[in-house]
Amino acid sequence: MHKLVAFWIPLIWLSTAKVSAADMPADASRPNIIVFYTDDHGHADLSCQGVLTDIKTPNVDALAKSGVLARNGYSTAPQCVPSRAGLLIGKFHSKFGVEANGASLEGFNSELTITERLQKAGYVTAQFGKWHLGPGNRITDHGFKHVFNQNSGAYFSANIDSDGHDREMSSLRPEMYHIDGCSKAAASIIDRYKDDPFFLYVAYRAPHVPLDAPRKYLDRFPGEMPERRRQALAMLSAVDDGVGLITDTLAKNNLTEKTLIFYIGDNGAPLKIHKLDAPGGGPGWDGSLNDPLNGEKGMLSEGGMHVPFVISWPGKIPGGQVYDHPISALDVAATTAAIANIPAQPDDFDGVNLVPFLTGERNDAPHEFLAWRWIAQAAIREGDWKLLRGGDREYLYNLENDLEEQTNLAAKHPEVARRLREKLSIWADKLDPPGLASGDMSKAANDYFDFYLDGKAASPLPQKFQPKSGNPKLSDKPNRAVSSWLTRGGTMSVTEDGWRITPHNPGSGQAPFITKNGLSLNGPVSVALTLKPAASGAVGISWRTSTDKKFKANNRVDVDVENTTGFQTIHTNLPSDSKIIHVRIQLPPGITSIQSIELKPASGKLVTLE
């Protein structure tokens, strides 16, 4: 099933093929590089994978036909922030402290991105879509000349418009669907810089929630199916159209054979076990599927890490390949540096230059092993064998015969488990912090391991999501405490859009707030809040520490929000050195819908809206 060998070049060292200028002819002009990066995109959801028949991605299929479909392509983390940090730096993210969402970005900010290296070498660099690595208006600090940070229907940071014209970096009102806007802007940059080497990072926020496909894409998928599945198919169809627009623009400018393209998912799809077809497009299953892999986003099982992965470079890499050796998103930076003839030191990257392996110049496998750590989970894949740990649990799988991770062979092959555990431990000791885990297993992680790997019954759905009269429908009954957060100055209800906070007197300009006591958050605490306010204004977040008897005026941060048709996510920090026990979030006047709240302490468990 899977053509693998047991002798590879270690991931933690660079191979000599990685960044050598000898890989390219001395007189070769520097190629362009485009990285398409999708969001919460399950392994099954490319039609060229041949897994499902409802997905339609003809333009990505054409990329695979012209190049390589990587059957064993892996992300670096089962979550957005660390996977993106690793991709752009080219090192495993826990080496510079970005272990998971909510982690400090100081380590990322101190590292050189591949775009900074390219910019110094004369490349034009541009970012489109989701960033998730700090403020949008600071993306240029990381080596991007042009920024078009649209990932929703809200205002977004940009220093170009969708026609590729320069503008001052500031908030830009969307003029089209976010996926379409990013595609148009990227195509415009190709037209503008057709005579210069360029690097485009096209990071579509799709099919990540909120599910928001326009009717023209939804109409491509008629018939009976879960509405969340229809939304995912529609959003991925919009992505595929964008790939087509961009590749057509390359062809128009005679750049097809001068451009290396990667198409990679950032992690597996979030199924939330139940794949609940909840109304609306808010938190929950995003409609994407990981078949036939086991598990989902938030796991180091195959379903969380084994992602869509396509590589194309017509004229350089032979087309029609199905490549079976495991490769990693970390290989993007090393490959890019090599083909752009950028000098690098042996410890600059953890990936390898894939070009010699894909052209047939080398027939061995790129990596001796691939390894991962994410909070309380760790895993290593060497040849057909994969060792997976979650807290005190340990699993050994032979992926040649059991890609679905159904049969734990740890007891049958203890010597293999011991050898892989030792190798994984040596690798993990080089992370920050060192060790096989950096935290404890969360309740969600334990539930996932119980269900997917140990075969236990799924935890029941929360009562508010229980089907009523055979139809899964969210309750819209107002309740001051439908979540563990309390509402003051208004009522909270659960709707298709998420949690809706309605002031007692909506027309009075009164601003309600939500509050949560009994916390134990080691400061400083990072905050991510996704909301849709009825009016522009400020969100004020106040906190009380274990030594405070009441809220203090200076223990508050304010973040401006705009009244838009879609949801927007704000990020801020509560700069407390003490333990925070009580938080209040003051909302703008009028009705506000909230999709998610995350309070990430300096150490300990994440607190969310639930």
mmCIF file of C-alpha atoms in Angstrom, residues 253-451:
data_model
loop_
_atom_site.group_PDB
_atom_site.id
_atom_site.type_symbol
_atom_site.label_atom_id
_atom_site.label_comp_id
_atom_site.label_asym_id
_atom_site.label_seq_id
_atom_site.Cartn_x
_atom_site.Cartn_y
_atom_site.Cartn_z
ATOM 1 C CA ASN A 253 2.366 35.362 -18.313
ATOM 2 C CA ASN A 254 4.384 32.292 -19.422
ATOM 3 C CA LEU A 255 5.343 31.563 -15.820
ATOM 4 C CA THR A 256 3.975 28.029 -15.402
ATOM 5 C CA GLU A 257 7.339 26.302 -15.799
ATOM 6 C CA LYS A 258 9.037 28.944 -13.716
ATOM 7 C CA THR A 259 6.835 28.452 -10.656
ATOM 8 C CA LEU A 260 6.945 25.854 -7.884
ATOM 9 C CA ILE A 261 3.550 25.416 -6.203
ATOM 10 C CA PHE A 262 2.681 23.781 -2.882
ATOM 11 C CA TYR A 263 -0.908 23.074 -1.816
ATOM 12 C CA ILE A 264 -1.076 21.973 1.841
ATOM 13 C CA GLY A 265 -3.647 21.768 4.644
ATOM 14 C CA ASP A 266 -2.688 23.217 8.025
ATOM 15 C CA ASN A 267 -4.238 20.326 10.023
ATOM 16 C CA GLY A 268 -7.063 17.819 9.886
ATOM 17 C CA ALA A 269 -10.754 18.614 9.993
ATOM 18 C CA PRO A 270 -12.484 19.225 13.347
ATOM 19 C CA LEU A 271 -15.257 16.649 13.567
ATOM 20 C CA LYS A 272 -16.138 17.242 17.241
ATOM 21 C CA ILE A 273 -16.733 13.444 17.322
ATOM 22 C CA HIS A 274 -20.449 13.755 16.522
ATOM 23 C CA LYS A 275 -20.148 15.673 13.217
ATOM 24 C CA LEU A 276 -23.248 17.533 14.334
ATOM 25 C CA ASP A 277 -25.022 19.342 11.514
ATOM 26 C CA ALA A 278 -25.829 22.303 13.769
ATOM 27 C CA PRO A 279 -27.665 25.215 12.115
ATOM 28 C CA GLY A 280 -25.557 28.190 11.144
ATOM 29 C CA GLY A 281 -21.890 28.238 10.372
ATOM 30 C CA GLY A 282 -20.426 28.871 13.804
ATOM 31 C CA PRO A 283 -18.344 26.688 16.134
ATOM 32 C CA GLY A 284 -18.435 22.930 15.630
ATOM 33 C CA TRP A 285 -17.807 20.504 12.805
ATOM 34 C CA ASP A 286 -16.592 22.409 9.752
ATOM 35 C CA GLY A 287 -18.129 19.917 7.315
ATOM 36 C CA SER A 288 -14.788 18.577 6.088
ATOM 37 C CA LEU A 289 -13.829 14.903 6.445
ATOM 38 C CA ASN A 290 -10.648 12.985 7.284
ATOM 39 C CA ASP A 291 -11.641 9.597 5.789
ATOM 40 C CA PRO A 292 -10.235 6.999 6.003
ATOM 41 C CA LEU A 293 -7.986 8.343 8.727
ATOM 42 C CA ASN A 294 -8.731 8.074 12.438
ATOM 43 C CA GLY A 295 -9.141 11.126 14.659
ATOM 44 C CA GLU A 296 -9.431 14.846 14.042
ATOM 45 C CA LYS A 297 -7.941 18.283 14.618
ATOM 46 C CA GLY A 298 -6.381 18.427 18.061
ATOM 47 C CA MET A 299 -4.836 14.940 17.815
ATOM 48 C CA LEU A 300 -1.508 13.580 16.643
ATOM 49 C CA SER A 301 -3.362 10.649 15.141
ATOM 50 C CA GLU A 302 -3.402 10.506 11.339
ATOM 51 C CA GLY A 303 -6.732 12.343 11.167
ATOM 52 C CA GLY A 304 -5.228 15.368 12.878
ATOM 53 C CA MET A 305 -1.898 15.553 11.009
ATOM 54 C CA HIS A 306 -2.066 13.708 7.689
ATOM 55 C CA VAL A 307 -3.230 16.439 5.310
ATOM 56 C CA PRO A 308 -3.844 17.245 1.620
ATOM 57 C CA PHE A 309 -0.418 17.825 0.054
ATOM 58 C CA VAL A 310 0.247 18.554 -3.647
ATOM 59 C CA ILE A 311 3.432 19.834 -5.317
ATOM 60 C CA SER A 312 3.755 21.056 -8.894
ATOM 61 C CA TRP A 313 6.638 22.442 -10.960
ATOM 62 C CA PRO A 314 6.072 21.601 -14.634
ATOM 63 C CA GLY A 315 9.261 21.234 -16.612
ATOM 64 C CA LYS A 316 11.283 20.488 -13.484
ATOM 65 C CA ILE A 317 9.323 17.887 -11.496
ATOM 66 C CA PRO A 318 7.805 15.080 -13.622
ATOM 67 C CA GLY A 319 4.027 15.047 -13.552
ATOM 68 C CA GLY A 320 1.554 12.310 -12.677
ATOM 69 C CA GLN A 321 3.479 11.140 -9.626
ATOM 70 C CA VAL A 322 1.964 9.616 -6.514
ATOM 71 C CA TYR A 323 4.689 9.945 -3.900
ATOM 72 C CA ASP A 324 4.507 7.584 -0.943
ATOM 73 C CA HIS A 325 7.423 8.611 1.273
ATOM 74 C CA PRO A 326 6.372 10.822 4.230
ATOM 75 C CA ILE A 327 7.099 14.523 3.820
ATOM 76 C CA SER A 328 6.411 17.541 5.995
ATOM 77 C CA ALA A 329 5.239 21.133 5.685
ATOM 78 C CA LEU A 330 8.635 21.950 7.229
ATOM 79 C CA ASP A 331 10.134 20.966 3.874
ATOM 80 C CA VAL A 332 8.623 24.034 2.196
ATOM 81 C CA ALA A 333 11.134 26.523 3.638
ATOM 82 C CA ALA A 334 14.149 24.301 3.014
ATOM 83 C CA THR A 335 13.050 23.600 -0.556
ATOM 84 C CA THR A 336 12.378 27.279 -1.199
ATOM 85 C CA ALA A 337 15.778 28.335 0.127
ATOM 86 C CA ALA A 338 17.512 25.743 -2.011
ATOM 87 C CA ILE A 339 15.877 26.610 -5.340
ATOM 88 C CA ALA A 340 16.247 30.352 -4.655
ATOM 89 C CA ASN A 341 19.985 29.808 -4.020
ATOM 90 C CA ILE A 342 19.790 31.304 -0.527
ATOM 91 C CA PRO A 343 22.763 30.315 1.658
ATOM 92 C CA ALA A 344 21.792 28.595 4.897
ATOM 93 C CA GLN A 345 23.469 27.094 7.939
ATOM 94 C CA PRO A 346 22.911 23.451 8.938
ATOM 95 C CA ASP A 347 20.582 24.420 11.804
ATOM 96 C CA ASP A 348 18.499 26.954 9.874
ATOM 97 C CA PHE A 349 15.818 24.455 8.813
ATOM 98 C CA ASP A 350 14.394 21.162 10.036
ATOM 99 C CA GLY A 351 13.048 20.180 6.623
ATOM 100 C CA VAL A 352 14.806 19.013 3.469
ATOM 101 C CA ASN A 353 14.902 20.174 -0.129
ATOM 102 C CA LEU A 354 12.356 17.905 -1.795
ATOM 103 C CA VAL A 355 13.290 18.664 -5.410
ATOM 104 C CA PRO A 356 16.009 15.979 -5.826
ATOM 105 C CA PHE A 357 13.627 13.366 -4.408
ATOM 106 C CA LEU A 358 10.744 14.373 -6.677
ATOM 107 C CA THR A 359 12.834 14.622 -9.843
ATOM 108 C CA GLY A 360 14.260 11.120 -9.360
ATOM 109 C CA GLU A 361 17.777 12.367 -8.739
ATOM 110 C CA ARG A 362 17.514 10.653 -5.362
ATOM 111 C CA ASN A 363 15.586 7.442 -4.772
ATOM 112 C CA ASP A 364 15.878 7.203 -1.000
ATOM 113 C CA ALA A 365 13.331 8.756 1.342
ATOM 114 C CA PRO A 366 13.690 12.395 2.448
ATOM 115 C CA HIS A 367 13.467 11.691 6.213
ATOM 116 C CA GLU A 368 14.702 9.033 8.574
ATOM 117 C CA PHE A 369 11.690 9.847 10.714
ATOM 118 C CA LEU A 370 9.102 12.539 11.353
ATOM 119 C CA ALA A 371 8.283 13.542 14.917
ATOM 120 C CA TRP A 372 5.775 15.786 16.647
ATOM 121 C CA ARG A 373 4.838 17.107 20.067
ATOM 122 C CA TRP A 374 1.690 19.012 20.886
ATOM 123 C CA ILE A 375 1.001 19.742 24.580
ATOM 124 C CA ALA A 376 0.449 16.286 26.160
ATOM 125 C CA GLN A 377 0.752 14.339 22.909
ATOM 126 C CA ALA A 378 3.841 13.151 21.065
ATOM 127 C CA ALA A 379 4.342 10.939 18.033
ATOM 128 C CA ILE A 380 7.024 9.590 15.730
ATOM 129 C CA ARG A 381 6.772 7.910 12.338
ATOM 130 C CA GLU A 382 9.694 5.806 11.110
ATOM 131 C CA GLY A 383 9.097 3.674 8.049
ATOM 132 C CA ASP A 384 5.815 1.840 8.454
ATOM 133 C CA TRP A 385 5.846 2.256 12.220
ATOM 134 C CA LYS A 386 4.199 5.009 14.192
ATOM 135 C CA LEU A 387 4.337 5.473 17.965
ATOM 136 C CA LEU A 388 1.689 7.786 19.432
ATOM 137 C CA ARG A 389 1.517 8.999 23.022
ATOM 138 C CA GLY A 390 -1.202 10.930 24.823
ATOM 139 C CA GLY A 391 -0.495 11.530 28.496
ATOM 140 C CA ASP A 392 0.093 8.061 29.966
ATOM 141 C CA ARG A 393 -1.430 6.274 26.979
ATOM 142 C CA GLU A 394 0.769 4.760 24.284
ATOM 143 C CA TYR A 395 -0.085 3.221 20.908
ATOM 144 C CA LEU A 396 1.985 1.526 18.225
ATOM 145 C CA TYR A 397 0.661 1.181 14.684
ATOM 146 C CA ASN A 398 1.957 -0.302 11.472
ATOM 147 C CA LEU A 399 0.656 2.206 8.927
ATOM 148 C CA GLU A 400 1.428 -0.026 5.954
ATOM 149 C CA ASN A 401 -1.319 -2.384 7.091
ATOM 150 C CA ASP A 402 -3.300 -0.088 9.380
ATOM 151 C CA LEU A 403 -3.371 3.488 8.124
ATOM 152 C CA GLU A 404 -6.664 3.859 10.004
ATOM 153 C CA GLU A 405 -4.887 3.252 13.352
ATOM 154 C CA GLN A 406 -7.282 0.583 14.550
ATOM 155 C CA THR A 407 -4.921 -2.005 16.063
ATOM 156 C CA ASN A 408 -2.508 -1.073 18.850
ATOM 157 C CA LEU A 409 0.572 -3.309 18.502
ATOM 158 C CA ALA A 410 2.496 -1.957 21.517
ATOM 159 C CA ALA A 411 2.049 -5.145 23.536
ATOM 160 C CA LYS A 412 2.867 -7.383 20.566
ATOM 161 C CA HIS A 413 6.019 -5.482 19.580
ATOM 162 C CA PRO A 414 7.414 -3.975 22.807
ATOM 163 C CA GLU A 415 10.947 -3.762 21.355
ATOM 164 C CA VAL A 416 9.729 -1.559 18.486
ATOM 165 C CA ALA A 417 7.776 0.641 20.896
ATOM 166 C CA ARG A 418 10.806 0.980 23.172
ATOM 167 C CA ARG A 419 13.153 1.884 20.314
ATOM 168 C CA LEU A 420 10.783 4.505 18.907
ATOM 169 C CA ARG A 421 10.078 5.923 22.358
ATOM 170 C CA GLU A 422 13.806 6.389 22.948
ATOM 171 C CA LYS A 423 14.270 8.077 19.569
ATOM 172 C CA LEU A 424 11.254 10.301 20.191
ATOM 173 C CA SER A 425 12.575 11.233 23.640
ATOM 174 C CA ILE A 426 15.986 12.230 22.250
ATOM 175 C CA TRP A 427 14.254 14.415 19.659
ATOM 176 C CA ALA A 428 11.853 15.945 22.209
ATOM 177 C CA ASP A 429 14.677 16.888 24.573
ATOM 178 C CA LYS A 430 15.711 19.539 22.023
ATOM 179 C CA LEU A 431 12.352 21.318 22.249
ATOM 180 C CA ASP A 432 11.396 24.259 24.455
ATOM 181 C CA PRO A 433 10.517 23.105 27.061
ATOM 182 C CA PRO A 434 12.190 19.707 26.634
ATOM 183 C CA GLY A 435 10.324 16.454 27.117
ATOM 184 C CA LEU A 436 7.569 14.316 25.645
ATOM 185 C CA ALA A 437 4.882 16.687 26.950
ATOM 186 C CA SER A 438 4.602 20.382 27.708
ATOM 187 C CA GLY A 439 1.243 20.198 29.500
ATOM 188 C CA ASP A 440 -1.594 17.950 30.609
ATOM 189 C CA MET A 441 -4.217 16.171 28.526
ATOM 190 C CA SER A 442 -7.332 18.337 28.285
ATOM 191 C CA LYS A 443 -10.838 16.923 28.689
ATOM 192 C CA ALA A 444 -11.365 17.208 24.937
ATOM 193 C CA ALA A 445 -8.129 15.347 24.228
ATOM 194 C CA ASN A 446 -9.066 12.567 26.640
ATOM 195 C CA ASP A 447 -12.510 12.318 25.054
ATOM 196 C CA TYR A 448 -10.926 12.082 21.605
ATOM 197 C CA PHE A 449 -8.475 9.353 22.663
ATOM 198 C CA ASP A 450 -11.288 7.454 24.423
ATOM 199 C CA PHE A 451 -13.473 7.504 21.329
#
